[in-house]
């Protein structure tokens, strides 16, 4: 997926709670929402399984989309020639934090 398509979706969910993020991603009409939805599900499952955090207390503290390399393919054209196709790819990073710990850290500052 292109970086611009991914950022259009990521900008909508940054800073929101986990449950609100799921509702937004399921209702948005973009094709980029499905891979991001799978990534958010996976991050929440990792947080609940590895860190023993509740999914209801999670929110998206950091979400970013970075540019990656191009996938290069060749398309056959007339007279035995070929035409290159460049498909852009991206790296998506989502960091979930617990609300109560985040509020405690802010109060110390």
mmCIF file of N, CA and C in Angstrom:
data_model
loop_
_atom_site.group_PDB
_atom_site.id
_atom_site.type_symbol
_atom_site.label_atom_id
_atom_site.label_comp_id
_atom_site.label_asym_id
_atom_site.label_seq_id
_atom_site.Cartn_x
_atom_site.Cartn_y
_atom_site.Cartn_z
ATOM 1 N N UNK A 1 0.836 -1.172 0.000
ATOM 2 C CA UNK A 1 0.000 0.000 0.000
ATOM 3 C C UNK A 1 0.878 1.232 0.000
ATOM 4 N N UNK A 2 0.389 2.294 -0.545
ATOM 5 C CA UNK A 2 1.120 3.544 -0.613
ATOM 6 C C UNK A 2 1.166 4.217 0.756
ATOM 7 N N UNK A 3 2.187 5.012 0.974
ATOM 8 C CA UNK A 3 2.339 5.724 2.244
ATOM 9 C C UNK A 3 1.191 6.711 2.446
ATOM 10 N N UNK A 4 0.782 7.361 1.389
ATOM 11 C CA UNK A 4 -0.273 8.371 1.499
ATOM 12 C C UNK A 4 -1.618 7.738 1.848
ATOM 13 N N UNK A 5 -1.879 6.561 1.299
ATOM 14 C CA UNK A 5 -3.128 5.854 1.620
ATOM 15 C C UNK A 5 -3.135 5.395 3.072
ATOM 16 N N UNK A 6 -1.984 4.938 3.551
ATOM 17 C CA UNK A 6 -1.894 4.505 4.939
ATOM 18 C C UNK A 6 -1.992 5.672 5.911
ATOM 19 N N UNK A 7 -1.348 6.783 5.601
ATOM 20 C CA UNK A 7 -1.382 7.954 6.493
ATOM 21 C C UNK A 7 -2.776 8.551 6.593
ATOM 22 N N UNK A 8 -3.539 8.459 5.519
ATOM 23 C CA UNK A 8 -4.904 8.994 5.537
ATOM 24 C C UNK A 8 -5.740 8.295 6.597
ATOM 25 N N UNK A 9 -5.508 6.999 6.795
ATOM 26 C CA UNK A 9 -6.248 6.228 7.797
ATOM 27 C C UNK A 9 -5.621 6.397 9.179
ATOM 28 N N UNK A 10 -4.300 6.340 9.265
ATOM 29 C CA UNK A 10 -3.599 6.411 10.555
ATOM 30 C C UNK A 10 -3.854 7.743 11.250
ATOM 31 N N UNK A 11 -3.968 8.828 10.486
ATOM 32 C CA UNK A 11 -4.216 10.132 11.093
ATOM 33 C C UNK A 11 -5.565 10.192 11.807
ATOM 34 N N UNK A 12 -6.509 9.362 11.384
ATOM 35 C CA UNK A 12 -7.833 9.347 12.007
ATOM 36 C C UNK A 12 -7.853 8.605 13.339
ATOM 37 N N UNK A 13 -6.940 7.645 13.547
ATOM 38 C CA UNK A 13 -7.000 6.803 14.747
ATOM 39 C C UNK A 13 -5.945 7.159 15.784
ATOM 40 N N UNK A 14 -5.022 8.029 15.476
ATOM 41 C CA UNK A 14 -3.941 8.372 16.413
ATOM 42 C C UNK A 14 -4.513 9.036 17.665
ATOM 43 N N UNK A 15 -4.145 8.495 18.842
ATOM 44 C CA UNK A 15 -4.576 9.063 20.112
ATOM 45 C C UNK A 15 -5.928 8.592 20.607
ATOM 46 N N UNK A 16 -6.583 7.709 19.888
ATOM 47 C CA UNK A 16 -7.922 7.250 20.286
ATOM 48 C C UNK A 16 -7.841 5.950 21.071
ATOM 49 N N UNK A 17 -8.928 5.613 21.734
ATOM 50 C CA UNK A 17 -8.973 4.371 22.506
ATOM 51 C C UNK A 17 -9.065 3.178 21.562
ATOM 52 N N UNK A 18 -8.788 2.011 22.096
ATOM 53 C CA UNK A 18 -8.775 0.786 21.285
ATOM 54 C C UNK A 18 -10.154 0.495 20.705
ATOM 55 N N UNK A 19 -11.199 0.596 21.542
ATOM 56 C CA UNK A 19 -12.549 0.272 21.078
ATOM 57 C C UNK A 19 -13.037 1.281 20.039
ATOM 58 N N UNK A 20 -12.724 2.549 20.247
ATOM 59 C CA UNK A 20 -13.117 3.574 19.293
ATOM 60 C C UNK A 20 -12.383 3.385 17.964
ATOM 61 N N UNK A 21 -11.128 2.963 18.042
ATOM 62 C CA UNK A 21 -10.338 2.703 16.838
ATOM 63 C C UNK A 21 -10.940 1.580 16.009
ATOM 64 N N UNK A 22 -11.386 0.514 16.686
ATOM 65 C CA UNK A 22 -11.995 -0.599 15.955
ATOM 66 C C UNK A 22 -13.251 -0.159 15.225
ATOM 67 N N UNK A 23 -14.077 0.653 15.879
ATOM 68 C CA UNK A 23 -15.308 1.133 15.231
ATOM 69 C C UNK A 23 -14.981 2.010 14.027
ATOM 70 N N UNK A 24 -14.013 2.894 14.182
ATOM 71 C CA UNK A 24 -13.642 3.794 13.083
ATOM 72 C C UNK A 24 -13.121 3.007 11.890
ATOM 73 N N UNK A 25 -12.226 2.044 12.153
ATOM 74 C CA UNK A 25 -11.626 1.282 11.056
ATOM 75 C C UNK A 25 -12.650 0.397 10.346
ATOM 76 N N UNK A 26 -13.624 -0.128 11.073
ATOM 77 C CA UNK A 26 -14.627 -0.978 10.427
ATOM 78 C C UNK A 26 -15.584 -0.174 9.564
ATOM 79 N N UNK A 27 -15.781 1.098 9.891
ATOM 80 C CA UNK A 27 -16.755 1.908 9.156
ATOM 81 C C UNK A 27 -16.151 2.790 8.072
ATOM 82 N N UNK A 28 -14.836 2.942 8.053
ATOM 83 C CA UNK A 28 -14.210 3.766 7.015
ATOM 84 C C UNK A 28 -14.229 3.033 5.677
ATOM 85 N N UNK A 29 -14.419 3.759 4.571
ATOM 86 C CA UNK A 29 -14.582 3.100 3.272
ATOM 87 C C UNK A 29 -13.288 2.788 2.526
ATOM 88 N N UNK A 30 -12.120 2.980 3.134
ATOM 89 C CA UNK A 30 -10.862 2.817 2.415
ATOM 90 C C UNK A 30 -10.359 1.379 2.497
ATOM 91 N N UNK A 31 -9.686 0.922 1.428
ATOM 92 C CA UNK A 31 -9.118 -0.427 1.411
ATOM 93 C C UNK A 31 -7.929 -0.558 2.340
ATOM 94 N N UNK A 32 -7.292 0.541 2.696
ATOM 95 C CA UNK A 32 -6.145 0.514 3.596
ATOM 96 C C UNK A 32 -6.554 0.215 5.039
ATOM 97 N N UNK A 33 -7.836 0.276 5.339
ATOM 98 C CA UNK A 33 -8.309 0.062 6.714
ATOM 99 C C UNK A 33 -8.138 -1.389 7.160
ATOM 100 N N UNK A 34 -8.316 -2.340 6.260
ATOM 101 C CA UNK A 34 -8.277 -3.746 6.658
ATOM 102 C C UNK A 34 -6.902 -4.176 7.183
ATOM 103 N N UNK A 35 -5.788 -3.891 6.492
ATOM 104 C CA UNK A 35 -4.485 -4.271 7.061
ATOM 105 C C UNK A 35 -4.176 -3.549 8.372
ATOM 106 N N UNK A 36 -4.618 -2.298 8.489
ATOM 107 C CA UNK A 36 -4.387 -1.557 9.726
ATOM 108 C C UNK A 36 -5.243 -2.131 10.848
ATOM 109 N N UNK A 37 -6.458 -2.542 10.542
ATOM 110 C CA UNK A 37 -7.329 -3.187 11.531
ATOM 111 C C UNK A 37 -6.709 -4.482 12.038
ATOM 112 N N UNK A 38 -6.156 -5.275 11.133
ATOM 113 C CA UNK A 38 -5.476 -6.505 11.544
ATOM 114 C C UNK A 38 -4.270 -6.202 12.429
ATOM 115 N N UNK A 39 -3.549 -5.134 12.122
ATOM 116 C CA UNK A 39 -2.385 -4.748 12.914
ATOM 117 C C UNK A 39 -2.794 -4.297 14.316
ATOM 118 N N UNK A 40 -3.883 -3.545 14.424
ATOM 119 C CA UNK A 40 -4.368 -3.092 15.739
ATOM 120 C C UNK A 40 -4.844 -4.284 16.564
ATOM 121 N N UNK A 41 -5.567 -5.219 15.935
ATOM 122 C CA UNK A 41 -5.982 -6.448 16.631
ATOM 123 C C UNK A 41 -4.767 -7.204 17.164
ATOM 124 N N UNK A 42 -3.750 -7.340 16.338
ATOM 125 C CA UNK A 42 -2.548 -8.078 16.719
ATOM 126 C C UNK A 42 -1.810 -7.384 17.862
ATOM 127 N N UNK A 43 -1.710 -6.054 17.794
ATOM 128 C CA UNK A 43 -1.028 -5.317 18.854
ATOM 129 C C UNK A 43 -1.778 -5.444 20.176
ATOM 130 N N UNK A 44 -3.104 -5.427 20.133
ATOM 131 C CA UNK A 44 -3.903 -5.575 21.356
ATOM 132 C C UNK A 44 -3.783 -6.987 21.913
ATOM 133 N N UNK A 45 -3.759 -7.983 21.035
ATOM 134 C CA UNK A 45 -3.602 -9.368 21.487
ATOM 135 C C UNK A 45 -2.231 -9.572 22.127
ATOM 136 N N UNK A 46 -1.189 -8.967 21.546
ATOM 137 C CA UNK A 46 0.147 -9.047 22.140
ATOM 138 C C UNK A 46 0.190 -8.364 23.504
ATOM 139 N N UNK A 47 -0.474 -7.224 23.613
ATOM 140 C CA UNK A 47 -0.471 -6.494 24.887
ATOM 141 C C UNK A 47 -1.208 -7.278 25.970
ATOM 142 N N UNK A 48 -2.325 -7.895 25.618
ATOM 143 C CA UNK A 48 -3.091 -8.637 26.617
ATOM 144 C C UNK A 48 -2.410 -9.954 26.974
ATOM 145 N N UNK A 49 -1.771 -10.607 26.018
ATOM 146 C CA UNK A 49 -1.144 -11.903 26.278
ATOM 147 C C UNK A 49 0.227 -11.761 26.935
ATOM 148 N N UNK A 50 1.059 -10.879 26.415
ATOM 149 C CA UNK A 50 2.437 -10.767 26.902
ATOM 150 C C UNK A 50 2.579 -9.856 28.129
ATOM 151 N N UNK A 51 1.775 -8.787 28.182
ATOM 152 C CA UNK A 51 1.921 -7.803 29.260
ATOM 153 C C UNK A 51 0.789 -7.868 30.281
ATOM 154 N N UNK A 52 -0.202 -8.730 30.056
ATOM 155 C CA UNK A 52 -1.374 -8.869 30.929
ATOM 156 C C UNK A 52 -2.132 -7.552 31.091
ATOM 157 N N UNK A 53 -2.333 -6.824 30.006
ATOM 158 C CA UNK A 53 -3.093 -5.582 30.017
ATOM 159 C C UNK A 53 -4.515 -5.856 29.526
ATOM 160 N N UNK A 54 -5.464 -5.067 30.003
ATOM 161 C CA UNK A 54 -6.854 -5.191 29.547
ATOM 162 C C UNK A 54 -7.023 -4.427 28.244
ATOM 163 N N UNK A 55 -7.732 -5.030 27.304
ATOM 164 C CA UNK A 55 -7.924 -4.384 26.008
ATOM 165 C C UNK A 55 -8.782 -3.130 26.115
ATOM 166 N N UNK A 56 -9.667 -3.084 27.113
ATOM 167 C CA UNK A 56 -10.535 -1.913 27.254
ATOM 168 C C UNK A 56 -9.765 -0.684 27.743
ATOM 169 N N UNK A 57 -8.614 -0.877 28.389
ATOM 170 C CA UNK A 57 -7.826 0.237 28.909
ATOM 171 C C UNK A 57 -6.763 0.732 27.938
ATOM 172 N N UNK A 58 -6.660 0.133 26.772
ATOM 173 C CA UNK A 58 -5.604 0.498 25.823
ATOM 174 C C UNK A 58 -6.017 1.679 24.951
ATOM 175 N N UNK A 59 -5.033 2.466 24.554
ATOM 176 C CA UNK A 59 -5.245 3.499 23.555
ATOM 177 C C UNK A 59 -4.001 3.583 22.677
ATOM 178 N N UNK A 60 -4.152 4.168 21.517
ATOM 179 C CA UNK A 60 -3.055 4.246 20.554
ATOM 180 C C UNK A 60 -2.223 5.478 20.879
ATOM 181 N N UNK A 61 -1.047 5.259 21.432
ATOM 182 C CA UNK A 61 -0.197 6.379 21.830
ATOM 183 C C UNK A 61 0.675 6.858 20.673
ATOM 184 N N UNK A 62 1.048 5.950 19.793
ATOM 185 C CA UNK A 62 1.903 6.322 18.674
ATOM 186 C C UNK A 62 1.498 5.499 17.459
ATOM 187 N N UNK A 63 1.330 6.165 16.336
ATOM 188 C CA UNK A 63 1.002 5.489 15.085
ATOM 189 C C UNK A 63 1.692 6.241 13.960
ATOM 190 N N UNK A 64 2.473 5.516 13.178
ATOM 191 C CA UNK A 64 3.172 6.172 12.077
ATOM 192 C C UNK A 64 3.290 5.237 10.886
ATOM 193 N N UNK A 65 3.412 5.851 9.722
ATOM 194 C CA UNK A 65 3.576 5.122 8.467
ATOM 195 C C UNK A 65 4.822 5.658 7.797
ATOM 196 N N UNK A 66 5.775 4.771 7.543
ATOM 197 C CA UNK A 66 7.034 5.165 6.909
ATOM 198 C C UNK A 66 7.150 4.544 5.528
ATOM 199 N N UNK A 67 7.848 5.244 4.664
ATOM 200 C CA UNK A 67 8.051 4.796 3.296
ATOM 201 C C UNK A 67 9.004 3.606 3.263
ATOM 202 N N UNK A 68 8.766 2.694 2.355
ATOM 203 C CA UNK A 68 9.623 1.530 2.195
ATOM 204 C C UNK A 68 10.021 1.423 0.725
ATOM 205 N N UNK A 69 10.565 0.297 0.361
ATOM 206 C CA UNK A 69 11.027 0.108 -1.015
ATOM 207 C C UNK A 69 9.846 -0.141 -1.958
ATOM 208 N N UNK A 70 10.149 -0.148 -3.237
ATOM 209 C CA UNK A 70 9.152 -0.417 -4.268
ATOM 210 C C UNK A 70 9.217 -1.882 -4.672
ATOM 211 N N UNK A 71 8.061 -2.466 -4.937
ATOM 212 C CA UNK A 71 8.013 -3.800 -5.541
ATOM 213 C C UNK A 71 8.025 -3.587 -7.045
ATOM 214 N N UNK A 72 9.010 -4.166 -7.720
ATOM 215 C CA UNK A 72 9.162 -3.955 -9.156
ATOM 216 C C UNK A 72 8.703 -5.197 -9.911
ATOM 217 N N UNK A 73 7.783 -4.993 -10.851
ATOM 218 C CA UNK A 73 7.279 -6.072 -11.695
ATOM 219 C C UNK A 73 7.371 -5.641 -13.151
ATOM 220 N N UNK A 74 7.361 -6.607 -14.036
ATOM 221 C CA UNK A 74 7.386 -6.315 -15.470
ATOM 222 C C UNK A 74 6.062 -6.720 -16.100
ATOM 223 N N UNK A 75 5.547 -5.849 -16.960
ATOM 224 C CA UNK A 75 4.311 -6.122 -17.688
ATOM 225 C C UNK A 75 4.644 -6.244 -19.166
ATOM 226 N N UNK A 76 4.209 -7.323 -19.797
ATOM 227 C CA UNK A 76 4.496 -7.481 -21.226
ATOM 228 C C UNK A 76 3.751 -6.436 -22.066
ATOM 229 N N UNK A 77 4.455 -5.917 -23.068
ATOM 230 C CA UNK A 77 3.879 -4.921 -23.965
ATOM 231 C C UNK A 77 4.017 -5.415 -25.407
ATOM 232 N N UNK A 78 3.643 -4.581 -26.339
ATOM 233 C CA UNK A 78 3.656 -4.953 -27.750
ATOM 234 C C UNK A 78 5.084 -5.126 -28.259
ATOM 235 N N UNK A 79 5.239 -5.967 -29.268
ATOM 236 C CA UNK A 79 6.503 -6.224 -29.957
ATOM 237 C C UNK A 79 7.575 -6.796 -29.037
ATOM 238 N N UNK A 80 7.190 -7.567 -28.049
ATOM 239 C CA UNK A 80 8.149 -8.241 -27.193
ATOM 240 C C UNK A 80 8.818 -7.362 -26.157
ATOM 241 N N UNK A 81 8.344 -6.164 -26.004
ATOM 242 C CA UNK A 81 8.935 -5.273 -25.014
ATOM 243 C C UNK A 81 8.266 -5.468 -23.658
ATOM 244 N N UNK A 82 8.858 -4.866 -22.659
ATOM 245 C CA UNK A 82 8.253 -4.941 -21.325
ATOM 246 C C UNK A 82 8.227 -3.548 -20.711
ATOM 247 N N UNK A 83 7.311 -3.379 -19.789
ATOM 248 C CA UNK A 83 7.127 -2.097 -19.133
ATOM 249 C C UNK A 83 7.182 -2.334 -17.630
ATOM 250 N N UNK A 84 7.988 -1.562 -16.931
ATOM 251 C CA UNK A 84 8.136 -1.751 -15.495
ATOM 252 C C UNK A 84 6.998 -1.135 -14.703
ATOM 253 N N UNK A 85 6.570 -1.842 -13.673
ATOM 254 C CA UNK A 85 5.552 -1.349 -12.761
ATOM 255 C C UNK A 85 6.181 -1.250 -11.376
ATOM 256 N N UNK A 86 6.051 -0.081 -10.755
ATOM 257 C CA UNK A 86 6.572 0.117 -9.406
ATOM 258 C C UNK A 86 5.402 0.230 -8.436
ATOM 259 N N UNK A 87 5.300 -0.695 -7.514
ATOM 260 C CA UNK A 87 4.254 -0.655 -6.493
ATOM 261 C C UNK A 87 4.885 -0.197 -5.182
ATOM 262 N N UNK A 88 4.438 0.917 -4.632
ATOM 263 C CA UNK A 88 5.026 1.398 -3.383
ATOM 264 C C UNK A 88 4.595 0.555 -2.195
ATOM 265 N N UNK A 89 5.457 0.438 -1.201
ATOM 266 C CA UNK A 89 5.140 -0.278 0.034
ATOM 267 C C UNK A 89 5.443 0.634 1.216
ATOM 268 N N UNK A 90 4.985 0.231 2.398
ATOM 269 C CA UNK A 90 5.195 1.068 3.574
ATOM 270 C C UNK A 90 5.337 0.208 4.822
ATOM 271 N N UNK A 91 5.925 0.800 5.861
ATOM 272 C CA UNK A 91 6.036 0.185 7.184
ATOM 273 C C UNK A 91 5.074 0.909 8.109
ATOM 274 N N UNK A 92 4.221 0.159 8.795
ATOM 275 C CA UNK A 92 3.251 0.743 9.711
ATOM 276 C C UNK A 92 3.642 0.362 11.134
ATOM 277 N N UNK A 93 3.733 1.360 12.013
ATOM 278 C CA UNK A 93 4.084 1.142 13.416
ATOM 279 C C UNK A 93 2.957 1.665 14.294
ATOM 280 N N UNK A 94 2.455 0.805 15.191
ATOM 281 C CA UNK A 94 1.401 1.190 16.125
ATOM 282 C C UNK A 94 1.857 0.802 17.522
ATOM 283 N N UNK A 95 1.810 1.767 18.452
ATOM 284 C CA UNK A 95 2.196 1.534 19.847
ATOM 285 C C UNK A 95 0.962 1.756 20.714
ATOM 286 N N UNK A 96 0.614 0.743 21.507
ATOM 287 C CA UNK A 96 -0.526 0.837 22.424
ATOM 288 C C UNK A 96 -0.009 1.038 23.842
ATOM 289 N N UNK A 97 -0.694 1.879 24.613
ATOM 290 C CA UNK A 97 -0.370 2.073 26.021
ATOM 291 C C UNK A 97 -1.646 1.976 26.838
ATOM 292 N N UNK A 98 -1.449 1.764 28.129
ATOM 293 C CA UNK A 98 -2.586 1.673 29.035
ATOM 294 C C UNK A 98 -2.939 3.078 29.523
ATOM 295 N N UNK A 99 -4.240 3.370 29.608
ATOM 296 C CA UNK A 99 -4.678 4.718 29.972
ATOM 297 C C UNK A 99 -4.231 5.104 31.372
ATOM 298 N N UNK A 100 -4.404 4.221 32.343
ATOM 299 C CA UNK A 100 -4.103 4.573 33.730
ATOM 300 C C UNK A 100 -2.618 4.865 33.929
ATOM 301 N N UNK A 101 -1.745 4.078 33.314
ATOM 302 C CA UNK A 101 -0.308 4.317 33.439
ATOM 303 C C UNK A 101 0.081 5.614 32.741
ATOM 304 N N UNK A 102 -0.551 5.911 31.619
ATOM 305 C CA UNK A 102 -0.238 7.134 30.884
ATOM 306 C C UNK A 102 -0.645 8.359 31.703
ATOM 307 N N UNK A 103 -1.801 8.310 32.369
ATOM 308 C CA UNK A 103 -2.251 9.437 33.185
ATOM 309 C C UNK A 103 -1.347 9.629 34.398
ATOM 310 N N UNK A 104 -0.852 8.527 34.991
ATOM 311 C CA UNK A 104 0.069 8.646 36.115
ATOM 312 C C UNK A 104 1.393 9.262 35.683
ATOM 313 N N UNK A 105 1.891 8.871 34.518
ATOM 314 C CA UNK A 105 3.152 9.429 34.022
ATOM 315 C C UNK A 105 3.015 10.924 33.734
ATOM 316 N N UNK A 106 1.870 11.357 33.230
ATOM 317 C CA UNK A 106 1.655 12.763 32.937
ATOM 318 C C UNK A 106 1.573 13.590 34.207
ATOM 319 N N UNK A 107 1.002 13.006 35.270
ATOM 320 C CA UNK A 107 0.848 13.768 36.512
ATOM 321 C C UNK A 107 2.190 14.004 37.198
ATOM 322 N N UNK A 108 3.176 13.154 36.941
ATOM 323 C CA UNK A 108 4.509 13.328 37.533
ATOM 324 C C UNK A 108 5.268 14.481 36.906
ATOM 325 N N UNK A 109 4.956 14.810 35.687
ATOM 326 C CA UNK A 109 5.695 15.843 34.948
ATOM 327 C C UNK A 109 5.399 17.204 35.453
#
